[in-house]
Amino acid sequence: MADTKREIERKYEATEDTRLPDLTRAAGVDRVAPRGRTELDAVYWDTADLRLAADSLTLRRRTGGADEGWHVKFPVAVGVRDEIHEPLSDTLPASLAALLRSRVRHAEIAPVVRLLSSRDVHQLLAEDGTLLAEVSVDTVLAERLAGEGSGTSAAWTEIEVELADDGDPAVLDAVEKRLRKAGVRPAESSSKLARALAETTPGGGGDEHPEAPSTAGDHVLAYVREQIATIVRLDPAVRRDLPDSVHKMRVATRRLRSTFKTHRKILDREVTDPLGAELKWLAAELGLDRDQEVLDERIGSRVEALPAALTLGPVRGRLRAWSAARRSGSRRRIIGVLDGQRYLDLLEALDALVADPPLRPAARKAPGKALPRAVLKDYEKLARRMDRALERPPGPERDTAMHEARKAAKRARYAGESARPALGKPAKRFAKRVKAVQSVLGGHQDSVVAREALRTLAIQSHAAGETAFTWGLLYGQEEAAAEARERELPEVWARASDPGLRADLKH
């Protein structure tokens, strides 16, 4: 199984004549222990169009050093990356290939850069001998193996300061203070690979800055690209089972599908409707067990909050058995979906959409005219559904009407969020107010679903000869929760339906 390490480091410019200052004067550092020189030979792989590098990902096969092998690095924040390591082998391990699949897809990956590094390592130790950080002075020779600049080379020296596992980032600040006093400055490149590509590309690679969105179509496409990029970026996180990754990926698919519906006057629905259907399929696959997890947490927390005297019968065991029977083994199933051809075809189709967008005449309009119109149309749909929900007496019909209103609120909220870059604060306020409506309606729907589950559990308990008292008690709690949301809704809706909000969108 692959090993994962959180890498927190900073890089600095240096020359062959650069000497490290006395780092024992950095706060917390008691002594510096030289660990000698290591020779590293790393070959970095990518597609011909450098898709991995474009997303600040690195894939390398390195020999030399204690951690030789294959490494994939995913950016987390500035100076922070997750490094996933597999042992040395002749071919790319399948586990790492899977993590890169959403970017690479059917493209071939091959060596693009070779880096030979002579690394002089110094360990920074605390008074009790605890490792605080490693400081390395690297002399680097880069050779371009493929693409523009193939056969060219570059050489430089840099200083790298890497925080020890579970170390205090304040150590990095203290070390940087000493380095800066010695005239050492932070590196311009975020990684060795980025610098190698820049220095071996004819003309330095150039910085391409996309033009700022000017038309309604520009703004919609920018939002579409953002959601597609989010899906692609979260793919490896879902494969690694990182917290909340499935939920976030599902939300991105919903946002994208909702955008296609909201902006049918800007993007041709003959192209976007089939994509919307596939996005709906993907969201459903991602949500198979997510909804069950949420339900388990809701009911489980209510069970745990009950006094022991009110928890009658094998309540926890019954809940576990019921939950296990409803789960589909989604972890395996989700990975199967991400490895499947249908998912890859969807990603390719989304890329084709943004490469050659099916723009309609309205896309050429100014965003201040076309986008408010689309947002307000979604609002009107929400208003109709809210009227229906508020007119219904309490009961199943109101429950259904509130659920339909919730779906409309979600779409209206996404419409407001997508228009925010163009419309600014008015769109932000609109989306925030509608989100509050969505939250109340969502809380109500969670209670409806929970009541259905509790009724099923009560029936199962009764059939097994167990008391259904506790399930009935929890059912009553959920009824009260639903009634509270229903009482809360009119005021929240009044704030979201304030005519001034909508008027501001047009200005």
Short mmCIF file of C-alpha atoms in Angstrom, two decimals:
data_model
loop_
_atom_site.label_atom_id
_atom_site.label_comp_id
_atom_site.label_asym_id
_atom_site.label_seq_id
_atom_site.Cartn_x
_atom_site.Cartn_y
_atom_site.Cartn_z
CA MET A 1 0.00 0.00 0.00
CA ALA A 2 1.20 3.48 -0.86
CA ASP A 3 2.59 5.66 1.92
CA THR A 4 1.33 9.23 2.27
CA LYS A 5 3.29 12.08 3.80
CA ARG A 6 2.33 15.73 4.28
CA GLU A 7 5.30 17.73 2.97
CA ILE A 8 5.68 21.29 4.29
CA GLU A 9 8.70 23.07 2.89
CA ARG A 10 10.12 26.35 1.67
CA LYS A 11 12.65 26.93 -1.08
CA TYR A 12 15.29 29.65 -1.39
CA GLU A 13 17.61 30.92 -4.09
CA ALA A 14 21.28 30.13 -3.67
CA THR A 15 24.58 29.98 -5.55
CA GLU A 16 27.58 27.71 -5.27
CA ASP A 17 29.10 30.32 -2.98
CA THR A 18 26.10 30.55 -0.65
CA ARG A 19 26.83 29.43 2.90
CA LEU A 20 24.22 28.64 5.50
CA PRO A 21 24.13 31.11 8.38
CA ASP A 22 24.30 29.98 12.00
CA LEU A 23 20.86 28.42 12.33
CA THR A 24 21.26 27.70 16.04
CA ARG A 25 20.25 31.36 16.43
CA ALA A 26 16.80 30.49 15.02
CA ALA A 27 14.21 30.24 17.80
CA GLY A 28 13.86 26.68 19.08
CA VAL A 29 16.95 25.31 17.33
CA ASP A 30 19.59 23.98 19.73
CA ARG A 31 22.05 22.44 17.28
CA VAL A 32 22.60 21.66 13.61
CA ALA A 33 23.66 18.11 12.74
CA PRO A 34 25.29 17.60 9.30
CA ARG A 35 24.09 14.37 7.66
CA GLY A 36 26.34 14.34 4.63
CA ARG A 37 25.72 14.46 0.92
CA THR A 38 23.28 12.32 -1.08
CA GLU A 39 23.12 11.93 -4.85
CA LEU A 40 19.57 11.86 -6.23
CA ASP A 41 18.48 10.93 -9.75
CA ALA A 42 14.83 11.80 -10.46
CA VAL A 43 12.93 11.42 -13.74
CA TYR A 44 9.67 13.38 -13.92
CA TRP A 45 6.83 12.04 -16.05
CA ASP A 46 3.94 13.86 -17.70
CA THR A 47 1.78 13.93 -20.81
CA ALA A 48 3.03 15.58 -23.98
CA ASP A 49 0.95 18.67 -23.19
CA LEU A 50 2.16 18.72 -19.55
CA ARG A 51 -1.25 18.26 -17.95
CA LEU A 52 0.17 17.32 -14.58
CA ALA A 53 2.52 20.29 -14.44
CA ALA A 54 -0.35 22.58 -15.43
CA ASP A 55 -2.14 21.54 -12.23
CA SER A 56 1.07 21.73 -10.13
CA LEU A 57 1.19 17.94 -9.79
CA THR A 58 4.43 16.01 -10.00
CA LEU A 59 5.06 12.38 -10.83
CA ARG A 60 8.62 11.16 -10.50
CA ARG A 61 10.72 8.02 -10.29
CA ARG A 62 13.71 8.68 -8.06
CA THR A 63 16.76 6.65 -7.12
CA GLY A 64 19.05 7.56 -4.26
CA GLY A 65 18.08 8.70 -0.79
CA ALA A 66 16.09 6.95 1.89
CA ASP A 67 12.78 7.28 0.07
CA GLU A 68 13.72 6.21 -3.44
CA GLY A 69 10.80 5.01 -5.52
CA TRP A 70 7.81 6.51 -7.28
CA HIS A 71 6.27 9.70 -5.89
CA VAL A 72 3.15 11.68 -6.73
CA LYS A 73 2.75 15.10 -5.12
CA PHE A 74 -0.58 16.91 -4.85
CA PRO A 75 -0.67 20.61 -3.90
CA VAL A 76 -2.58 21.38 -0.70
CA ALA A 77 -1.61 25.01 -0.06
CA VAL A 78 1.38 27.27 -0.72
CA GLY A 79 4.43 25.29 0.36
CA VAL A 80 2.31 22.28 1.39
CA ARG A 81 1.93 19.09 -0.63
CA ASP A 82 0.76 15.55 -0.03
CA GLU A 83 3.44 13.13 -1.20
CA ILE A 84 2.32 9.58 -2.02
CA HIS A 85 5.11 7.04 -2.31
CA GLU A 86 5.37 3.58 -3.82
CA PRO A 87 8.50 1.38 -3.83
CA LEU A 88 10.91 1.48 -6.75
CA SER A 89 9.80 -0.47 -9.81
CA ASP A 90 10.37 -0.37 -13.56
CA THR A 91 6.82 0.70 -14.39
CA LEU A 92 4.39 3.17 -12.88
CA PRO A 93 2.47 1.47 -10.01
CA ALA A 94 -1.23 1.02 -10.74
CA SER A 95 -2.20 2.78 -7.51
CA LEU A 96 -0.47 5.99 -8.61
CA ALA A 97 -1.75 5.74 -12.16
CA ALA A 98 -5.30 5.63 -10.78
CA LEU A 99 -4.74 8.85 -8.82
CA LEU A 100 -3.74 10.62 -12.04
CA ARG A 101 -6.42 9.15 -14.26
CA SER A 102 -8.80 12.13 -14.20
CA ARG A 103 -6.00 14.31 -15.60
CA VAL A 104 -4.20 11.85 -17.87
CA ARG A 105 -7.18 9.82 -19.16
CA HIS A 106 -6.16 8.15 -22.44
CA ALA A 107 -3.00 10.21 -22.97
CA GLU A 108 0.39 8.56 -22.74
CA ILE A 109 2.73 9.65 -19.98
CA ALA A 110 6.46 9.63 -20.55
CA PRO A 111 9.66 11.10 -19.08
CA VAL A 112 9.89 14.87 -19.65
CA VAL A 113 12.65 16.06 -17.30
CA ARG A 114 15.57 14.44 -15.50
CA LEU A 115 16.98 16.10 -12.39
CA LEU A 116 20.34 15.16 -10.92
CA SER A 117 20.66 16.65 -7.45
CA SER A 118 23.61 16.63 -5.11
CA ARG A 119 22.01 17.20 -1.71
CA ASP A 120 23.91 18.37 1.38
CA VAL A 121 21.60 17.70 4.35
CA HIS A 122 21.61 19.39 7.77
CA GLN A 123 19.17 18.43 10.52
CA LEU A 124 17.90 21.08 12.94
CA LEU A 125 17.45 19.62 16.41
CA ALA A 126 15.78 20.84 19.58
CA GLU A 127 17.50 20.71 22.96
CA ASP A 128 16.02 17.27 23.67
CA GLY A 129 17.17 15.92 20.29
CA THR A 130 13.79 16.19 18.57
CA LEU A 131 14.09 16.71 14.83
CA LEU A 132 12.57 20.09 13.92
CA ALA A 133 13.41 20.40 10.24
CA GLU A 134 15.89 19.44 7.55
CA VAL A 135 17.83 22.04 5.61
CA SER A 136 19.26 20.89 2.29
CA VAL A 137 21.57 22.69 -0.07
CA ASP A 138 20.85 21.19 -3.49
CA THR A 139 23.06 21.53 -6.55
CA VAL A 140 20.75 20.68 -9.44
CA LEU A 141 21.32 19.74 -13.08
CA ALA A 142 18.11 19.54 -15.14
CA GLU A 143 17.86 17.95 -18.59
CA ARG A 144 14.78 18.28 -20.78
CA LEU A 145 13.89 14.88 -22.20
CA ALA A 146 10.82 15.70 -24.29
CA GLY A 147 8.75 18.55 -25.66
CA GLU A 148 9.92 22.09 -26.35
CA GLY A 149 13.56 22.48 -25.42
CA SER A 150 14.24 18.74 -25.59
CA GLY A 151 17.95 18.12 -25.10
CA THR A 152 18.59 21.43 -23.34
CA SER A 153 19.74 21.69 -19.74
CA ALA A 154 19.82 24.08 -16.84
CA ALA A 155 21.71 24.20 -13.57
CA TRP A 156 21.16 26.01 -10.29
CA THR A 157 21.64 25.80 -6.55
CA GLU A 158 18.81 26.12 -4.05
CA ILE A 159 18.16 25.75 -0.34
CA GLU A 160 15.22 23.67 0.81
CA VAL A 161 13.87 23.74 4.36
CA GLU A 162 11.43 20.90 5.12
CA LEU A 163 9.48 20.73 8.37
CA ALA A 164 9.75 17.48 10.32
CA ASP A 165 6.64 15.31 10.61
CA ASP A 166 4.17 16.90 13.03
CA GLY A 167 6.55 19.83 13.44
CA ASP A 168 5.63 23.37 14.38
CA PRO A 169 5.51 25.66 11.30
CA ALA A 170 6.92 28.42 13.49
CA VAL A 171 10.30 26.70 13.00
CA LEU A 172 10.12 27.54 9.29
CA ASP A 173 9.46 31.18 10.12
CA ALA A 174 12.43 31.29 12.49
CA VAL A 175 14.75 29.68 9.94
CA GLU A 176 13.55 32.03 7.19
CA LYS A 177 14.30 35.01 9.40
CA ARG A 178 17.92 33.88 9.76
CA LEU A 179 18.24 33.13 6.03
CA ARG A 180 16.86 36.53 5.04
CA LYS A 181 19.29 38.26 7.42
CA ALA A 182 22.05 36.43 5.57
CA GLY A 183 20.76 37.76 2.26
CA VAL A 184 19.05 34.54 1.13
CA ARG A 185 15.74 35.12 -0.64
CA PRO A 186 12.74 32.85 -1.33
CA ALA A 187 12.81 31.01 -4.64
CA GLU A 188 10.56 32.21 -7.46
CA SER A 189 9.65 28.67 -8.53
CA SER A 190 7.44 26.51 -6.35
CA SER A 191 9.25 23.28 -7.25
CA LYS A 192 12.34 21.97 -8.99
CA LEU A 193 10.21 20.66 -11.83
CA ALA A 194 8.56 24.04 -12.39
CA ARG A 195 11.96 25.71 -12.55
CA ALA A 196 13.36 23.03 -14.86
CA LEU A 197 10.45 23.41 -17.28
CA ALA A 198 10.72 27.19 -17.22
CA GLU A 199 14.48 27.24 -17.81
CA THR A 200 14.51 24.60 -20.56
CA THR A 201 11.55 25.97 -22.53
CA PRO A 202 12.53 28.32 -25.37
CA GLY A 203 11.61 31.86 -24.38
CA GLY A 204 11.12 30.78 -20.77
CA GLY A 205 7.67 29.34 -21.44
CA GLY A 206 5.91 32.71 -21.16
CA ASP A 207 3.07 33.53 -18.82
CA GLU A 208 -0.31 33.29 -20.46
CA HIS A 209 -2.96 35.34 -18.72
CA PRO A 210 -6.48 34.67 -19.96
CA GLU A 211 -8.53 37.71 -20.81
CA ALA A 212 -10.97 38.86 -18.15
CA PRO A 213 -14.57 37.76 -18.85
CA SER A 214 -16.49 40.50 -20.67
CA THR A 215 -19.66 38.92 -22.04
CA ALA A 216 -22.36 36.89 -20.32
CA GLY A 217 -21.03 33.82 -22.12
CA ASP A 218 -17.52 34.47 -20.80
CA HIS A 219 -18.79 34.52 -17.22
CA VAL A 220 -20.88 31.38 -17.58
CA LEU A 221 -18.00 29.50 -19.19
CA ALA A 222 -15.63 30.62 -16.45
CA TYR A 223 -17.99 29.13 -13.84
CA VAL A 224 -18.39 25.95 -15.91
CA ARG A 225 -14.62 25.57 -16.14
CA GLU A 226 -14.31 26.05 -12.39
CA GLN A 227 -16.77 23.24 -11.66
CA ILE A 228 -15.16 20.88 -14.18
CA ALA A 229 -11.74 21.58 -12.64
CA THR A 230 -13.20 20.86 -9.20
CA ILE A 231 -14.48 17.46 -10.31
CA VAL A 232 -11.11 16.57 -11.83
CA ARG A 233 -9.21 17.84 -8.78
CA LEU A 234 -11.36 15.89 -6.33
CA ASP A 235 -11.08 12.60 -8.21
CA PRO A 236 -7.82 11.55 -6.50
CA ALA A 237 -9.13 12.83 -3.14
CA VAL A 238 -12.16 10.54 -3.50
CA ARG A 239 -9.88 7.63 -4.38
CA ARG A 240 -7.81 8.37 -1.27
CA ASP A 241 -11.00 8.53 0.82
CA LEU A 242 -10.19 12.01 2.12
CA PRO A 243 -12.82 13.58 4.41
CA ASP A 244 -15.80 15.15 2.66
CA SER A 245 -14.29 14.57 -0.79
CA VAL A 246 -17.26 12.56 -2.11
CA HIS A 247 -19.69 15.21 -0.90
CA LYS A 248 -17.69 18.05 -2.49
CA MET A 249 -17.40 16.21 -5.79
CA ARG A 250 -21.14 15.55 -5.76
CA VAL A 251 -21.83 19.24 -5.12
CA ALA A 252 -19.63 20.22 -8.08
CA THR A 253 -21.59 17.91 -10.39
CA ARG A 254 -24.85 19.43 -9.14
CA ARG A 255 -23.58 22.99 -9.59
CA LEU A 256 -22.52 22.22 -13.14
CA ARG A 257 -25.81 20.55 -14.04
CA SER A 258 -27.74 23.42 -12.48
CA THR A 259 -25.70 25.95 -14.47
CA PHE A 260 -26.59 24.20 -17.70
CA LYS A 261 -30.28 24.48 -16.81
CA THR A 262 -30.10 28.09 -15.65
CA HIS A 263 -28.25 29.32 -18.72
CA ARG A 264 -30.08 27.57 -21.54
CA LYS A 265 -30.27 30.89 -23.37
CA ILE A 266 -26.47 31.07 -23.31
CA LEU A 267 -25.42 27.42 -23.81
CA ASP A 268 -27.27 25.28 -26.35
CA ARG A 269 -29.30 22.70 -24.46
CA GLU A 270 -28.97 20.18 -27.30
CA VAL A 271 -25.36 19.87 -26.13
CA THR A 272 -25.78 20.48 -22.41
CA ASP A 273 -28.88 18.34 -21.75
CA PRO A 274 -27.08 15.03 -22.47
CA LEU A 275 -24.19 16.19 -20.31
CA GLY A 276 -26.63 17.12 -17.56
CA ALA A 277 -28.07 13.61 -17.68
CA GLU A 278 -24.60 12.12 -17.25
CA LEU A 279 -23.83 14.51 -14.39
CA LYS A 280 -27.06 13.41 -12.73
CA TRP A 281 -25.91 9.80 -13.07
CA LEU A 282 -22.52 10.62 -11.54
CA ALA A 283 -24.08 12.50 -8.61
CA ALA A 284 -26.39 9.56 -7.94
CA GLU A 285 -23.49 7.10 -7.93
CA LEU A 286 -21.49 9.32 -5.58
CA GLY A 287 -24.48 9.70 -3.26
CA LEU A 288 -25.44 6.04 -2.92
CA ASP A 289 -24.09 5.69 0.58
CA ARG A 290 -23.51 9.34 1.40
CA ASP A 291 -27.20 9.86 2.13
CA GLN A 292 -27.19 6.77 4.32
CA GLU A 293 -24.16 8.04 6.23
CA VAL A 294 -25.93 11.35 6.94
CA LEU A 295 -29.04 9.49 8.09
CA ASP A 296 -26.99 7.18 10.31
CA GLU A 297 -25.30 10.16 11.94
CA ARG A 298 -28.61 11.91 12.54
CA ILE A 299 -30.39 8.95 14.10
CA GLY A 300 -27.27 7.76 15.90
CA SER A 301 -26.73 11.12 17.56
CA ARG A 302 -30.34 11.14 18.76
CA VAL A 303 -29.92 7.66 20.20
CA GLU A 304 -26.74 8.66 22.02
CA ALA A 305 -28.47 11.73 23.49
CA LEU A 306 -31.23 9.66 25.08
CA PRO A 307 -31.05 8.76 28.79
CA ALA A 308 -30.37 5.06 29.35
CA ALA A 309 -33.82 4.68 30.90
CA LEU A 310 -35.43 5.60 27.55
CA THR A 311 -33.24 3.37 25.40
CA LEU A 312 -35.26 0.17 25.56
CA GLY A 313 -34.29 -2.96 23.67
CA PRO A 314 -31.31 -3.59 21.35
CA VAL A 315 -31.60 -0.15 19.78
CA ARG A 316 -27.96 0.31 18.72
CA GLY A 317 -27.66 -3.21 17.36
CA ARG A 318 -30.90 -2.83 15.39
CA LEU A 319 -29.66 0.50 13.95
CA ARG A 320 -26.33 -1.04 12.89
CA ALA A 321 -27.99 -4.03 11.23
CA TRP A 322 -30.50 -1.83 9.39
CA SER A 323 -27.76 0.49 8.17
CA ALA A 324 -25.51 -2.35 7.00
CA ALA A 325 -28.37 -3.89 5.02
CA ARG A 326 -28.95 -0.58 3.19
CA ARG A 327 -25.35 0.09 2.29
CA SER A 328 -24.15 -0.95 -1.14
CA GLY A 329 -20.41 -1.16 -0.53
CA SER A 330 -20.10 2.29 -2.05
CA ARG A 331 -16.35 2.63 -1.56
CA ARG A 332 -15.71 -0.19 -4.02
CA ARG A 333 -18.55 0.94 -6.23
CA ILE A 334 -17.39 4.57 -6.42
CA ILE A 335 -13.86 3.52 -7.39
CA GLY A 336 -15.41 1.31 -10.05
CA VAL A 337 -17.33 4.31 -11.39
CA LEU A 338 -14.19 6.47 -11.48
CA ASP A 339 -12.33 3.69 -13.29
CA GLY A 340 -15.15 3.17 -15.77
CA GLN A 341 -15.34 4.28 -19.39
CA ARG A 342 -18.61 6.16 -18.87
CA TYR A 343 -16.97 8.53 -16.38
CA LEU A 344 -13.95 9.10 -18.63
CA ASP A 345 -16.26 9.80 -21.57
CA LEU A 346 -18.07 12.40 -19.42
CA LEU A 347 -14.80 14.16 -18.57
CA GLU A 348 -13.79 14.18 -22.24
CA ALA A 349 -17.20 15.56 -23.24
CA LEU A 350 -16.95 18.33 -20.64
CA ASP A 351 -13.52 19.28 -21.96
CA ALA A 352 -14.91 19.33 -25.48
CA LEU A 353 -17.70 21.63 -24.31
CA VAL A 354 -15.32 24.30 -23.01
CA ALA A 355 -12.92 23.87 -25.92
CA ASP A 356 -15.73 24.55 -28.41
CA PRO A 357 -18.60 26.04 -26.39
CA PRO A 358 -22.08 25.81 -27.94
CA LEU A 359 -22.85 29.49 -27.38
CA ARG A 360 -26.20 30.96 -28.31
CA PRO A 361 -26.72 34.60 -29.42
CA ALA A 362 -27.51 35.70 -25.84
CA ALA A 363 -23.94 34.78 -24.85
CA ARG A 364 -22.72 37.96 -26.55
CA LYS A 365 -24.82 40.18 -24.32
CA ALA A 366 -23.43 42.20 -21.45
CA PRO A 367 -23.40 40.21 -18.20
CA GLY A 368 -25.33 42.95 -16.40
CA LYS A 369 -28.33 42.21 -18.62
CA ALA A 370 -28.29 38.48 -19.37
CA LEU A 371 -27.20 37.10 -16.00
CA PRO A 372 -29.77 38.89 -13.78
CA ARG A 373 -32.48 37.69 -16.14
CA ALA A 374 -31.38 34.05 -15.70
CA VAL A 375 -31.08 34.38 -11.91
CA LEU A 376 -34.52 35.98 -11.62
CA LYS A 377 -36.08 33.25 -13.73
CA ASP A 378 -34.80 30.67 -11.24
CA TYR A 379 -36.07 32.85 -8.41
CA GLU A 380 -39.56 32.95 -9.95
CA LYS A 381 -39.63 29.17 -10.08
CA LEU A 382 -38.59 29.06 -6.43
CA ALA A 383 -41.29 31.60 -5.50
CA ARG A 384 -44.01 29.50 -7.14
CA ARG A 385 -42.89 26.40 -5.27
CA MET A 386 -42.64 28.30 -2.00
CA ASP A 387 -46.19 29.58 -2.42
CA ARG A 388 -47.38 26.01 -2.96
CA ALA A 389 -45.49 24.76 0.09
CA LEU A 390 -46.72 27.49 2.42
CA GLU A 391 -50.33 27.08 1.28
CA ARG A 392 -50.44 23.37 2.10
CA PRO A 393 -51.61 22.23 5.55
CA PRO A 394 -49.10 20.21 7.58
CA GLY A 395 -48.83 16.67 6.29
CA PRO A 396 -47.41 14.59 3.44
CA GLU A 397 -48.46 17.06 0.72
CA ARG A 398 -46.64 19.91 2.45
CA ASP A 399 -43.62 17.68 2.97
CA THR A 400 -43.48 16.95 -0.76
CA ALA A 401 -44.03 20.60 -1.69
CA MET A 402 -41.25 21.72 0.66
CA HIS A 403 -38.89 19.16 -0.86
CA GLU A 404 -39.64 20.50 -4.35
CA ALA A 405 -39.06 24.04 -3.08
CA ARG A 406 -35.73 22.94 -1.64
CA LYS A 407 -34.55 21.75 -5.05
CA ALA A 408 -35.59 25.06 -6.60
CA ALA A 409 -33.82 26.97 -3.81
CA LYS A 410 -30.63 25.07 -4.49
CA ARG A 411 -30.76 25.94 -8.17
CA ALA A 412 -31.51 29.62 -7.47
CA ARG A 413 -28.64 29.75 -4.98
CA TYR A 414 -26.22 28.24 -7.51
CA ALA A 415 -27.43 30.75 -10.10
CA GLY A 416 -26.66 33.59 -7.71
CA GLU A 417 -23.23 32.17 -6.88
CA SER A 418 -22.33 31.73 -10.55
CA ALA A 419 -23.31 35.36 -11.25
CA ARG A 420 -21.33 36.78 -8.35
CA PRO A 421 -18.08 37.47 -10.29
CA ALA A 422 -20.08 39.60 -12.74
CA LEU A 423 -22.73 41.14 -10.47
CA GLY A 424 -20.77 41.46 -7.23
CA LYS A 425 -22.38 42.06 -3.84
CA PRO A 426 -26.03 41.95 -5.01
CA ALA A 427 -25.53 38.40 -6.29
CA LYS A 428 -23.67 37.49 -3.09
CA ARG A 429 -26.53 38.78 -0.91
CA PHE A 430 -29.12 37.04 -3.05
CA ALA A 431 -27.28 33.70 -2.89
CA LYS A 432 -26.78 34.02 0.88
CA ARG A 433 -30.48 34.67 1.55
CA VAL A 434 -31.58 31.83 -0.72
CA LYS A 435 -29.04 29.52 0.90
CA ALA A 436 -30.72 30.21 4.25
CA VAL A 437 -34.05 29.14 2.74
CA GLN A 438 -32.40 26.03 1.32
CA SER A 439 -30.94 25.19 4.74
CA VAL A 440 -34.33 25.39 6.47
CA LEU A 441 -35.97 23.32 3.76
CA GLY A 442 -33.08 20.88 3.88
CA GLY A 443 -33.43 20.48 7.63
CA HIS A 444 -37.11 19.77 7.14
CA GLN A 445 -36.44 17.17 4.45
CA ASP A 446 -33.83 15.47 6.65
CA SER A 447 -36.52 15.13 9.28
CA VAL A 448 -38.97 13.64 6.76
CA VAL A 449 -36.41 11.05 5.67
CA ALA A 450 -35.48 10.29 9.28
CA ARG A 451 -39.14 9.73 10.21
CA GLU A 452 -39.55 7.26 7.36
CA ALA A 453 -36.45 5.41 8.58
CA LEU A 454 -37.62 5.41 12.21
CA ARG A 455 -41.01 4.02 11.20
CA THR A 456 -39.25 1.20 9.33
CA LEU A 457 -37.06 0.48 12.37
CA ALA A 458 -40.11 0.42 14.61
CA ILE A 459 -41.85 -2.08 12.33
CA GLN A 460 -38.76 -4.29 12.21
CA SER A 461 -38.40 -4.16 15.99
CA HIS A 462 -42.06 -5.03 16.54
CA ALA A 463 -41.83 -7.94 14.09
CA ALA A 464 -38.79 -9.28 15.98
CA GLY A 465 -40.63 -9.13 19.30
CA GLU A 466 -38.69 -6.08 20.52
CA THR A 467 -40.21 -2.96 22.02
CA ALA A 468 -40.64 -0.11 19.55
CA PHE A 469 -40.83 2.51 22.33
CA THR A 470 -37.50 4.18 21.60
CA TRP A 471 -38.17 4.43 17.87
CA GLY A 472 -41.51 6.05 18.59
CA LEU A 473 -39.85 8.51 20.94
CA LEU A 474 -37.30 9.47 18.28
CA TYR A 475 -40.07 9.77 15.71
CA GLY A 476 -41.74 12.33 17.95
CA GLN A 477 -38.48 14.28 18.20
CA GLU A 478 -38.23 14.39 14.43
CA GLU A 479 -41.82 15.57 14.14
CA ALA A 480 -41.02 18.41 16.52
CA ALA A 481 -37.88 19.26 14.52
CA ALA A 482 -39.93 19.42 11.30
CA GLU A 483 -42.54 21.65 12.91
CA ALA A 484 -39.76 23.98 14.11
CA ARG A 485 -38.44 24.28 10.55
CA GLU A 486 -41.96 24.98 9.26
CA ARG A 487 -42.37 27.80 11.79
CA GLU A 488 -38.98 29.20 10.87
CA LEU A 489 -39.55 29.14 7.12
CA PRO A 490 -41.88 32.15 6.56
CA GLU A 491 -39.46 34.64 8.13
CA VAL A 492 -36.46 33.24 6.28
CA TRP A 493 -38.39 33.29 3.02
CA ALA A 494 -39.53 36.87 3.63
CA ARG A 495 -35.87 37.93 3.82
CA ALA A 496 -34.97 36.05 0.64
CA SER A 497 -38.01 37.37 -1.27
CA ASP A 498 -37.36 41.02 -0.42
CA PRO A 499 -37.95 42.89 -3.72
CA GLY A 500 -34.91 45.03 -3.01
CA LEU A 501 -32.63 42.01 -3.45
CA ARG A 502 -33.92 41.40 -6.93
CA ALA A 503 -33.87 45.08 -7.85
CA ASP A 504 -30.19 45.29 -6.87
CA LEU A 505 -29.34 42.46 -9.28
CA LYS A 506 -30.46 44.62 -12.21
CA HIS A 507 -28.33 47.64 -11.32
#
